[in-house]
Short mmCIF file of C-alpha atoms and ligand atoms in Angstrom, two decimals:
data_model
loop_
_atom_site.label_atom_id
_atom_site.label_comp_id
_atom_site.label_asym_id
_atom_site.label_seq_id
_atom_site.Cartn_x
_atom_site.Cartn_y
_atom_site.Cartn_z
CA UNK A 1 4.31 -8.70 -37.09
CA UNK A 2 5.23 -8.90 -33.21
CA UNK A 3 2.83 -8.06 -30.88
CA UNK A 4 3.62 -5.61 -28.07
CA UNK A 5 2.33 -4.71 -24.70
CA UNK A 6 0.33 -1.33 -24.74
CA UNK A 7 -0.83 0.92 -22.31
CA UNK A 8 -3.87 2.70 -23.84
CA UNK A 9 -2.35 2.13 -27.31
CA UNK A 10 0.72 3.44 -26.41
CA UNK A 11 3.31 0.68 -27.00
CA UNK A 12 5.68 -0.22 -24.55
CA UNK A 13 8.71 0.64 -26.70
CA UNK A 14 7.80 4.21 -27.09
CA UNK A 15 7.55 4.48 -23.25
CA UNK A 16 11.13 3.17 -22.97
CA UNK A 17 12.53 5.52 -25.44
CA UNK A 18 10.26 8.58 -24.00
CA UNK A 19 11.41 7.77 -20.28
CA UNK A 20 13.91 5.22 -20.42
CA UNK A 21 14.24 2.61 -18.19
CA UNK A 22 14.00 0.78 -15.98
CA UNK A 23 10.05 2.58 -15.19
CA UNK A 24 6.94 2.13 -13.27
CA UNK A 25 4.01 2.66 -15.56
CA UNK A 26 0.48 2.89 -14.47
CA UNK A 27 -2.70 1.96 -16.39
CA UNK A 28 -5.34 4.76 -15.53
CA UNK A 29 -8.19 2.70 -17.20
CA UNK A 30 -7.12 -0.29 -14.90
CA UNK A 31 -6.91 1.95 -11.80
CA UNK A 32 -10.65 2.83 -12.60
CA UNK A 33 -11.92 -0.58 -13.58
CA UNK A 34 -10.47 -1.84 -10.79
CA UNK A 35 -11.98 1.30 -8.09
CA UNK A 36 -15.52 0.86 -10.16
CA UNK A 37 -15.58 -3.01 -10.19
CA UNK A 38 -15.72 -3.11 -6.10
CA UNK A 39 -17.40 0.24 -5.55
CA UNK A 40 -20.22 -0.10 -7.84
CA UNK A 41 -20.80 -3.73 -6.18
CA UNK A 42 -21.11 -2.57 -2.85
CA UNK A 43 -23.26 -1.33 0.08
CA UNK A 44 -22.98 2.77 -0.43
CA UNK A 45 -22.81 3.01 3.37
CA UNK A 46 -19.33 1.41 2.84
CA UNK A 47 -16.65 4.23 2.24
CA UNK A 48 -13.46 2.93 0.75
CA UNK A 49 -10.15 4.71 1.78
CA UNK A 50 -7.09 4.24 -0.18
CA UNK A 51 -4.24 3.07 1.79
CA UNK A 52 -1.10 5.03 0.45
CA UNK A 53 1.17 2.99 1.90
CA UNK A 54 0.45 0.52 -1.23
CA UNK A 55 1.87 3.20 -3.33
CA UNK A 56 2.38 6.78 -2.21
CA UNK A 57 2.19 8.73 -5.21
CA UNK A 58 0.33 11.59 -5.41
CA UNK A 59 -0.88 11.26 -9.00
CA UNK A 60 -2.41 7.92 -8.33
CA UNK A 61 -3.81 9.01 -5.17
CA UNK A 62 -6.01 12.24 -7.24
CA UNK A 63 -7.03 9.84 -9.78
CA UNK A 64 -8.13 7.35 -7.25
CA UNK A 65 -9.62 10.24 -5.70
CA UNK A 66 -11.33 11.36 -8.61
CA UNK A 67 -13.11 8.18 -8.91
CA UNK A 68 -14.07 8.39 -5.32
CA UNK A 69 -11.73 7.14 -2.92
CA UNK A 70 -10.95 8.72 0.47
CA UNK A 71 -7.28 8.25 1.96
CA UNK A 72 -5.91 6.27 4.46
CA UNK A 73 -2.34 7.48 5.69
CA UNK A 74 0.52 6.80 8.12
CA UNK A 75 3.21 9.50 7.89
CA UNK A 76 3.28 13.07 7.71
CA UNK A 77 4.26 12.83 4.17
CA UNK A 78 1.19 10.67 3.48
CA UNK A 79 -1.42 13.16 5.29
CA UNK A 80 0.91 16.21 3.21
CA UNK A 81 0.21 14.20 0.08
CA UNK A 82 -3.48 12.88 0.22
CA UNK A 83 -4.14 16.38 1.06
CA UNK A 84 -2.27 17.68 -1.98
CA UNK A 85 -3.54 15.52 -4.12
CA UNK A 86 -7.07 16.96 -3.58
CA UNK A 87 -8.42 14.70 -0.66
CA UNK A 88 -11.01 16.96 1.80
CA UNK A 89 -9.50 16.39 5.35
CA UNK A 90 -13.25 14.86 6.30
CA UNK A 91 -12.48 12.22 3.76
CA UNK A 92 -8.83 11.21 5.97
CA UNK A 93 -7.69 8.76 8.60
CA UNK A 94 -4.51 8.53 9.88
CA UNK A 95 -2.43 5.56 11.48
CA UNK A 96 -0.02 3.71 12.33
CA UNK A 97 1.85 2.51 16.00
CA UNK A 98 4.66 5.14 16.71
CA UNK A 99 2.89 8.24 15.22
CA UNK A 100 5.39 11.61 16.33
CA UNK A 101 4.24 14.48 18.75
CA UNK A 102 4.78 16.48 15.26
CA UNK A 103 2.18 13.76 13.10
CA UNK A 104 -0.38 13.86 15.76
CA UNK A 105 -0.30 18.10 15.45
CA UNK A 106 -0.63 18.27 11.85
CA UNK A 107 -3.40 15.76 12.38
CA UNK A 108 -5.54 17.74 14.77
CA UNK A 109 -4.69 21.22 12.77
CA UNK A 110 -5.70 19.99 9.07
CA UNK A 111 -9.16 18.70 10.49
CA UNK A 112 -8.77 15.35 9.40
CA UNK A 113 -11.50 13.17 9.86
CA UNK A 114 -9.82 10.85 12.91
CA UNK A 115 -6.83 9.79 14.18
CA UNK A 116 -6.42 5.66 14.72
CA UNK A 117 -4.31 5.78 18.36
CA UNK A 118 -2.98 2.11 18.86
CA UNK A 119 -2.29 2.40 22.98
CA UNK A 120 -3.48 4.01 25.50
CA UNK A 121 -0.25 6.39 26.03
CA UNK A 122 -0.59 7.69 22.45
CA UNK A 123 -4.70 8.65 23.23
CA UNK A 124 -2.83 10.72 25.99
CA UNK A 125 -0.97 12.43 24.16
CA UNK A 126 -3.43 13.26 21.90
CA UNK A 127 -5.34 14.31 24.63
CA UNK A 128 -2.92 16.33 25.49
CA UNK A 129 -2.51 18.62 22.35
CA UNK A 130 -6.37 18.80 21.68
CA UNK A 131 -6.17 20.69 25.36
CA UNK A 132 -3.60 22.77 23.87
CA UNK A 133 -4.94 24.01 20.94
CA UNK A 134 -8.54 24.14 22.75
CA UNK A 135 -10.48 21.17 20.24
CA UNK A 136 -11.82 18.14 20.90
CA UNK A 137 -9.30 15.19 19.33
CA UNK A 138 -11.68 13.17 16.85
CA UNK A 139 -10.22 9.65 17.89
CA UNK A 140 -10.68 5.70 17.16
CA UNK A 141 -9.01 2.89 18.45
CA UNK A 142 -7.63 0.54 16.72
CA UNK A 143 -8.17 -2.62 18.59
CA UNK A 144 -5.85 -6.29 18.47
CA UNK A 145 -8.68 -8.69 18.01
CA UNK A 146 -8.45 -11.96 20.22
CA UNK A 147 -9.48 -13.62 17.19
CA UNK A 148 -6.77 -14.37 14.44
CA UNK A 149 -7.88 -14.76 10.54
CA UNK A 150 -7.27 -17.89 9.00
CA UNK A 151 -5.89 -18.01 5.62
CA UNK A 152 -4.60 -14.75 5.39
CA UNK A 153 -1.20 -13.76 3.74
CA UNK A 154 0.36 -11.86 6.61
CA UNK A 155 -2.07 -12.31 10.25
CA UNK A 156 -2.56 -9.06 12.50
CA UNK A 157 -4.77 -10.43 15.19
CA UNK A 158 -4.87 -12.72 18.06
CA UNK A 159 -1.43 -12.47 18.63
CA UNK A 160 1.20 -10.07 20.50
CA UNK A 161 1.28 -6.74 18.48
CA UNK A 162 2.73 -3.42 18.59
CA UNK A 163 -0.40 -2.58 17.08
CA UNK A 164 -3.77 -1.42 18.19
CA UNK A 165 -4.82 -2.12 21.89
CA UNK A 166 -5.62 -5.47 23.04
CA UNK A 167 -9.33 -6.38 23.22
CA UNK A 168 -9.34 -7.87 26.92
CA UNK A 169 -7.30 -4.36 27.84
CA UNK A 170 -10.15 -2.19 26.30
CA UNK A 171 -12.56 -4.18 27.55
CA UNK A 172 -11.02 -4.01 31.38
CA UNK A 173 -10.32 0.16 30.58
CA UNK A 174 -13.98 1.72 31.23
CA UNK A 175 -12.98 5.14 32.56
CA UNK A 176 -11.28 5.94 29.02
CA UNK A 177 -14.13 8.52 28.16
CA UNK A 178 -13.66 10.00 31.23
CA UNK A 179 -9.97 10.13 32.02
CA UNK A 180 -9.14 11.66 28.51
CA UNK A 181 -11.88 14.38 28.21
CA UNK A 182 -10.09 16.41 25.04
CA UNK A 183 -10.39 13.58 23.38
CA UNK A 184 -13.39 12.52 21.19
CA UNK A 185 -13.45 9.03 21.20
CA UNK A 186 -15.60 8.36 18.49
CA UNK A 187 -14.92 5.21 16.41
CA UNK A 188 -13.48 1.61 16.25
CA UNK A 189 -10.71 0.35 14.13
CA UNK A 190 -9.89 -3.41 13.17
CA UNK A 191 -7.07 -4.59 10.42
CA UNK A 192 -7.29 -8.53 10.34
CA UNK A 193 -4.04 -9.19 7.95
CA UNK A 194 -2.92 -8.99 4.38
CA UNK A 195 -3.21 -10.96 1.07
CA UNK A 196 -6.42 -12.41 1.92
CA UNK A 197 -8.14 -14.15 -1.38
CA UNK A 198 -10.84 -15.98 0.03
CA UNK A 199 -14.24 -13.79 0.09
CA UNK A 200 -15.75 -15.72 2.49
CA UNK A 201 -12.89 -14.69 5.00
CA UNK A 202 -13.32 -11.21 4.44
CA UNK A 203 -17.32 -11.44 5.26
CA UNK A 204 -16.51 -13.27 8.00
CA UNK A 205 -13.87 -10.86 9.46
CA UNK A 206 -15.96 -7.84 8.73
CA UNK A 207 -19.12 -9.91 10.72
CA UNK A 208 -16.50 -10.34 13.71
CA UNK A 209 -15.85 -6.49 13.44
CA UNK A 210 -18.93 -5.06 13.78
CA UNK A 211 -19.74 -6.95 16.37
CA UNK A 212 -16.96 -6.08 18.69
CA UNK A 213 -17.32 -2.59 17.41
CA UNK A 214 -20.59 -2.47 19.07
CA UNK A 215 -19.88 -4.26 22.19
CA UNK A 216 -16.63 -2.17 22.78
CA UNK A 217 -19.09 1.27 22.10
CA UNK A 218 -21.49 -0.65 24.38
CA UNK A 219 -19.02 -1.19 27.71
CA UNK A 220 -17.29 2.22 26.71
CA UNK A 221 -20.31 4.04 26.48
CA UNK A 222 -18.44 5.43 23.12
CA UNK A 223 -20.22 7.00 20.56
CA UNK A 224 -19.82 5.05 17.60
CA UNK A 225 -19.70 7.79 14.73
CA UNK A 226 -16.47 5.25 12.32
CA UNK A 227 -16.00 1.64 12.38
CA UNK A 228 -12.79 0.70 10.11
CA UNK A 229 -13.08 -2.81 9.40
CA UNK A 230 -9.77 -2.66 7.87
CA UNK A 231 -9.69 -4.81 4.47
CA UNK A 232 -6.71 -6.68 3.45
CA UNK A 233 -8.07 -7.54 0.13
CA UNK A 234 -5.81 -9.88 -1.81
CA UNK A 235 -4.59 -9.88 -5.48
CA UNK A 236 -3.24 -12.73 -7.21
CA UNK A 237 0.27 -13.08 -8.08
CA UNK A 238 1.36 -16.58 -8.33
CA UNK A 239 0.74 -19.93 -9.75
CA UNK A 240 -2.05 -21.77 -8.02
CA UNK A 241 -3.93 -18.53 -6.81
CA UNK A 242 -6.77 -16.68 -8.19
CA UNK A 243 -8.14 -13.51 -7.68
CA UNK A 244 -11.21 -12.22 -5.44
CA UNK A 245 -14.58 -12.11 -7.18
CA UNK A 246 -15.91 -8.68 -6.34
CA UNK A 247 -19.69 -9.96 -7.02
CA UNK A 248 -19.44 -12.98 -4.41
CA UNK A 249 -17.47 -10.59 -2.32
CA UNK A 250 -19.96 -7.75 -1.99
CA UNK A 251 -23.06 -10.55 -2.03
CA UNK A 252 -21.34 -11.66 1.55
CA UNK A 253 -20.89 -8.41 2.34
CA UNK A 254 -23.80 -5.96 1.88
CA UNK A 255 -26.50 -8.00 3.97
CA UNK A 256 -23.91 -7.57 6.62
CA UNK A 257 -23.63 -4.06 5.96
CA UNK A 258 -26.89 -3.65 5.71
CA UNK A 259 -28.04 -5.53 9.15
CA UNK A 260 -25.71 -2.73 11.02
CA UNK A 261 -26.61 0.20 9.42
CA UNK A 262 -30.01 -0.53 9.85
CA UNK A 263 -28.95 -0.56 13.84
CA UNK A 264 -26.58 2.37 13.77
CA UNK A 265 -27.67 4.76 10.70
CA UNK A 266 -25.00 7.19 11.55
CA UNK A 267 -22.29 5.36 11.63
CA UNK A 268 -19.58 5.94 8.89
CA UNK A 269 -18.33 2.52 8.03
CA UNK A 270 -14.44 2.11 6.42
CA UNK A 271 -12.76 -0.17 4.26
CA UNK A 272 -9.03 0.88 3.87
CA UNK A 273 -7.17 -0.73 0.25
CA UNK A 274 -4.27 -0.52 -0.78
CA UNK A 275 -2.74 -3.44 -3.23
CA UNK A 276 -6.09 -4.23 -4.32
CA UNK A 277 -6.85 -1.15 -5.64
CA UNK A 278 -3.42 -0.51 -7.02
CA UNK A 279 -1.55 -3.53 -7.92
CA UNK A 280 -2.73 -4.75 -11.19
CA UNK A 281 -2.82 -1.18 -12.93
CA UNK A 282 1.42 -1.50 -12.55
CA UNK A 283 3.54 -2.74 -14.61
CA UNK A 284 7.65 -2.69 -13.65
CA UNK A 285 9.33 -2.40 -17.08
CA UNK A 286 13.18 -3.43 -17.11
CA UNK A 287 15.58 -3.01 -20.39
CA UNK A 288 17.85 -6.02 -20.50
CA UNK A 289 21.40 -5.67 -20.69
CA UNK A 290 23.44 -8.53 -21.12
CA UNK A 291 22.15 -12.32 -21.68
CA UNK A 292 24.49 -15.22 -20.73
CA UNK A 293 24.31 -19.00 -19.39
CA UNK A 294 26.39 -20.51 -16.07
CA UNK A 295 26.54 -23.76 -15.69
CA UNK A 296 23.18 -24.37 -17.68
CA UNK A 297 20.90 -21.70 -16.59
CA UNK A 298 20.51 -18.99 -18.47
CA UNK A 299 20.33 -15.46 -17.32
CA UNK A 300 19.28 -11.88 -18.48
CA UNK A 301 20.75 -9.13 -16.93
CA UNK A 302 18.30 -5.99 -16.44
CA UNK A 303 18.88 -2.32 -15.43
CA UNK A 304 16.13 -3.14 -12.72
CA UNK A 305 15.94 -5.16 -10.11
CA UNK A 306 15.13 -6.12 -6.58
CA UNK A 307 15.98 -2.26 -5.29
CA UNK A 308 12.62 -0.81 -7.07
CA UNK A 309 10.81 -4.16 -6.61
CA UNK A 310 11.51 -5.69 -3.20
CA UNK A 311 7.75 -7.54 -3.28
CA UNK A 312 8.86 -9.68 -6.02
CA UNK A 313 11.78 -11.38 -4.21
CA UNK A 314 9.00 -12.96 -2.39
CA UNK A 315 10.33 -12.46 0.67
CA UNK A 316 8.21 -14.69 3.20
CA UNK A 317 7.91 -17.83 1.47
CA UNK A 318 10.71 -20.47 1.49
CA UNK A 319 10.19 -21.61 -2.37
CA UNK A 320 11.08 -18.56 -4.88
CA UNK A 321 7.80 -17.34 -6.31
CA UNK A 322 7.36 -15.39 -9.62
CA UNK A 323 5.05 -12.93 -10.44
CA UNK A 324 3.61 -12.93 -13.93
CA UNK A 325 6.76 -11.69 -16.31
CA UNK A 326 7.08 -11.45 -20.06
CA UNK A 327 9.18 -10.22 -22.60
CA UNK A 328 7.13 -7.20 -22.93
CA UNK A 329 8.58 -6.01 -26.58
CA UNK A 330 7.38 -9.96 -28.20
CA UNK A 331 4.10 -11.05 -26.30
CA UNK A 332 3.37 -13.16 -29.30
CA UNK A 333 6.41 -15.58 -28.91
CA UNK A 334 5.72 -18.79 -27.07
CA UNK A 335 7.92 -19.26 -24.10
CA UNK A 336 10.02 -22.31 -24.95
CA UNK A 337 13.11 -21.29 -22.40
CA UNK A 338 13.60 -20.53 -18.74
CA UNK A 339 15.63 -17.69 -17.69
CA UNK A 340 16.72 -16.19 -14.48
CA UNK A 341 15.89 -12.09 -14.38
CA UNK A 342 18.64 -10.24 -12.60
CA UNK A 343 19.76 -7.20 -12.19
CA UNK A 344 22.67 -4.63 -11.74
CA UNK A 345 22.90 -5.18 -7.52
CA UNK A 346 26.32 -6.99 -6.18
CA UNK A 347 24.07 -9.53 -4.72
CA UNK A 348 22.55 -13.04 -5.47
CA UNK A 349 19.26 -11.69 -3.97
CA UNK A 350 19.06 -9.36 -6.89
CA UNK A 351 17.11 -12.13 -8.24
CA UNK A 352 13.69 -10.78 -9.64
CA UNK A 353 12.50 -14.16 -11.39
CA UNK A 354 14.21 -17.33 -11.13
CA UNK A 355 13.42 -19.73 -14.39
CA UNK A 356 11.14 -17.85 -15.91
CA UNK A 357 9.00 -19.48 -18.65
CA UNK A 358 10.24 -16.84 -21.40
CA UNK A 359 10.94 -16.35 -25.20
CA UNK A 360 14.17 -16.39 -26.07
CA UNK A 361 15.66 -13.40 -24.46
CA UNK A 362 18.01 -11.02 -26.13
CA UNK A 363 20.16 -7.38 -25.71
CA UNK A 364 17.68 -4.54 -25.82
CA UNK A 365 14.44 -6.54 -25.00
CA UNK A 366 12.20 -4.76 -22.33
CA UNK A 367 10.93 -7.51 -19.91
CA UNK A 368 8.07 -6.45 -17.71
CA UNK A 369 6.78 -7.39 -14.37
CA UNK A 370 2.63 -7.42 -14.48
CA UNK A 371 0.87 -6.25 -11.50
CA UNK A 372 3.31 -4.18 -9.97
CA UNK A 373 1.90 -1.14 -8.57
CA UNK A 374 1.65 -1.86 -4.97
CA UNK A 375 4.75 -2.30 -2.58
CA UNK A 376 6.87 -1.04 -5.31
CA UNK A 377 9.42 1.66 -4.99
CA UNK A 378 7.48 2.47 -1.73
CA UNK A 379 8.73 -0.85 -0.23
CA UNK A 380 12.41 -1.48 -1.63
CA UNK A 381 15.97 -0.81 -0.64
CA UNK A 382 15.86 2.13 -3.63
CA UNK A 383 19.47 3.66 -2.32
CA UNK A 384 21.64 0.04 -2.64
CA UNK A 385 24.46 1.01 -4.99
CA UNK A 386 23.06 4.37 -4.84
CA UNK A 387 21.05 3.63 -7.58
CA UNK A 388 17.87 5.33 -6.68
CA UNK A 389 13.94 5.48 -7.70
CA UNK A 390 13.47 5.03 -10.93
CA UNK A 391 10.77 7.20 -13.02
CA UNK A 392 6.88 6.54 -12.40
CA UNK A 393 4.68 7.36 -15.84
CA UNK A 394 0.93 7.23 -15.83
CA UNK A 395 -0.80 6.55 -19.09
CA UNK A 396 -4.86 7.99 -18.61
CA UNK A 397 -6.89 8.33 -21.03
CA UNK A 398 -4.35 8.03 -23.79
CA UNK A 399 -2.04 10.59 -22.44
CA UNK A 400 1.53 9.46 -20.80
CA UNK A 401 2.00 11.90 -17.56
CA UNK A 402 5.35 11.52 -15.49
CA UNK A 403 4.24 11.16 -12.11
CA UNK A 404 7.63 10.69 -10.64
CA UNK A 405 10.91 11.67 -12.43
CA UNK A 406 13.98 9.60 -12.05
CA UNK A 407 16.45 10.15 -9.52
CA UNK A 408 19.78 11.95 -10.81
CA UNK A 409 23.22 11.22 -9.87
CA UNK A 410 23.00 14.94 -8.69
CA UNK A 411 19.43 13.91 -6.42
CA UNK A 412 21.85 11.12 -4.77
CA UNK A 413 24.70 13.35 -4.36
CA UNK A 414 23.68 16.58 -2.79
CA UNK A 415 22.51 15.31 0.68
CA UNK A 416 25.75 14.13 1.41
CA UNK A 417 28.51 16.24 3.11
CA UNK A 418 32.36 15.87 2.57
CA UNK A 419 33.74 16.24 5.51
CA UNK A 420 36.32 19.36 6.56
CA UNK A 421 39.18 17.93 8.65
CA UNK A 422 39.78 21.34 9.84
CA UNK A 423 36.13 22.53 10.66
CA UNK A 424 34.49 21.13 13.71
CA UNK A 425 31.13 21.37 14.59
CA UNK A 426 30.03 23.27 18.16
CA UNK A 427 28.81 20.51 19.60
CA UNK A 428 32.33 18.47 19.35
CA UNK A 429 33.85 18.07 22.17
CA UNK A 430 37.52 20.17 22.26
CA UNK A 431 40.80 18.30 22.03
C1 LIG B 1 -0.80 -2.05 5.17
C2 LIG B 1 -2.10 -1.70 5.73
C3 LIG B 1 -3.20 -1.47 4.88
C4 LIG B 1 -3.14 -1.69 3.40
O1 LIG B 1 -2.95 -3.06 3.16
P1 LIG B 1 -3.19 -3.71 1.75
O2 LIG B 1 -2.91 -5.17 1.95
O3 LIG B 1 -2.22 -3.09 0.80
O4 LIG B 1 -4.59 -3.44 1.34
C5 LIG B 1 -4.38 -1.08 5.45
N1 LIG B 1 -4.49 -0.89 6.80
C6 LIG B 1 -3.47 -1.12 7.64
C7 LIG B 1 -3.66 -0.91 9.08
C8 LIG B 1 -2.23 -1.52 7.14
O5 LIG B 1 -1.22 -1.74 7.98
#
């Protein structure tokens, strides 16, 4: 009998034929196991936000939210969906470096617990439309740390950044309390960087971040009601790595958590996820079309491919990387070829695994990509050859939910215009 990847005992086949493919699905028991294993581990004073940038959809933003995660966003669509999905504005932060006149508005009128400004002309502004609608802006600043995080996947500080504010600059800016008095500058944020799988880095950064935090709120005289230390929690995806051990993790952590909160009891303290808490519950299921060999390498053609899945190009690294793959319809089969996983783009970058221990690969097979629910769909050229998003299905407690339904031909189409050659706009200028 061949053995077959399940979600919750609902083979991968049936999925396929229910939603076609190619298709996101998402493992609701993972998403939990994954929320409890780090939450139940650490210091309660330690909120954890969910970054939707990792994946924006608002199914797996409720169910995180269910379980107890707040929401961390960056776009109006973001603060429209975390707010949809069930999220109390108290439990929302927003950021990001070039946040709209319009963003900033809806921020201040939903109530949302603070707004992240990342230079001084954008706490103006802010300043600005709290005066206007007669509030007090709830605002922290997201500071560029002089220090830089080893060992990190993608580095955010000690270097020149369009984010945050640099540390010397705050540091040099006293009057900021005064000079914006509409604003409520009540908080400290700090991302480090990406991809991080070493615990002891993450201790260490957090350490670093609570002690600026209070030496910023000290020369500032700012109240220090939220300190963000950011996260950048890691998950594993290639050869050679492993994965972060939430028990060592949260051991480093707590007495560090707990020294501060013992100093500053009222302080709300942040940790913003996103591909840690959503990565492994995804899995990126492709059909495969054609098989054939050029000159000696095999390859299987899929219906998916680098437009829903940009992150596993590997774009960064100089040697093509792999994420975990399998031939999702035959787990039992030993992998005794190699085989390079395309897909239906004009382009050799369409490349989603390049000699791939696999089976032997045929017509009809459904290959999947494991851990694959961060900087999917979210992070990929969906529209090349007009292809579009694919469908998103999330499997909880033994019931299959579309999340996200496929784009149509007709979805692609109808935001397009065919031009008139004999109407003119009123703005063209006459001939
Ligand atoms: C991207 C980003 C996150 C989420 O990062 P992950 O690596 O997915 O956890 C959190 N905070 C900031 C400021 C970010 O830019």
């Amino acid at each position: 009998m061949t053995v077959e990847f399940q979600v919750q005992g609902v083979p991968v086949s049936e999925l396929a034929r229910r939603y076609g493919t190619p298709l996101f699905v998402y493992d609701g028991t993972a998403l939990r196991d994954r929320f409890h294993g780090l939450r139940d581990r650490l210091h309660p004073a330690m909120e954890i936000f969910y970054s939707l940038k990792a994946n924006p959809n608002i199914s797996i933003c409720a169910l995180l939210h269910s379980f107890g995660a707040r929401a961390e966003v960056s776009s109006l669509v973001e603060l429209a969906t975390a707010l949809r999905a069930g999220v109390p504005p108290q439990q929302v932060i927003f950021l990001g470096p070039g946040k709209s006149r319009q963003e900033l508005a809806a921020c201040l009128d939903s109530g949302i617990h603070a707004v992240v400004c990342e230079s001084i002309p954008e706490v103006a502004l802010v300043d600005e439309l709290a005066r206007e609608r007669g509030v007090k802006a709830p605002v922290a600043l997201r500071v560029n740390p002089r220090f830089a995080v080893k060992r990190s996947g993608l580095a955010m500080g000690g270097k020149p950044r369009q984010f945050g504010i640099d540390e010397e600059e705050l540091f040099a800016t006293t009057d900021l309390v005064k000079r914006f008095p509409d604003v409520d500058l009540m908080g400290v944020h700090v991302y480090m960087g990406t991809r991080i799988l070493h615990e002891a880095v993450i201790v260490e950064n957090t350490t670093r971040i609570l002690d600026l935090a209070e030496r910023l709120s000290a020369a500032l005289n700012l109240e220090l009601r939220m300190v963000d230390v950011g996260g950048g929690l890691g998950v594993s995806y290639f050869d050679g790595e492993s994965d972060l051990d939430a028990q060592v993790l949260t051991d480093g952590l707590n007495p560090v958590i707990e020294d501060f909160t013992a100093r500053h009891p009222g302080t709300r303290l942040i940790m913003e996820l996103g591909r840690y808490l959503t990565a492994e519950a995804g899995t990126y299921v492709m059909g495969v079309r054609y098989t054939k060999t050029s000159m000696g390498e095999r390859f299987a053609v899929a219906d998916g491919g680098t437009h829903h899945h940009m992150a596993a190009v590997g774009i960064g690294s100089f040697v093509k990387r792999n994420f975990p793959m399998a031939v999702l319809n035959r787990l039992d089969e030993p992998a005794t070829e190699e085989w390079n996983v395309t897909g239906p783009l004009c382009t050799p970058g369409d490349t989603i695994g390049k000699k791939v221990p696999l089976p032997p690969v045929r017509p009809g097979d459904l290959i999947g990509v494991h851990r694959s629910g961060a900087y999917g769909p979210t992070a990929s050229p969906g529209l090349f050859l007009s292809h579009g998003y694919p469908a998103e299905v999330l499997v909880h407690e033994g019931r299959c939910h579309l999340v996200r339904e496929r784009d149509s031909p007709e979805d692609l189409l109808q935001r397009q215009r065919l031009y008139d050659p004999t109407a003119h706009d009123a703005a063209d200028v006459p001939h």
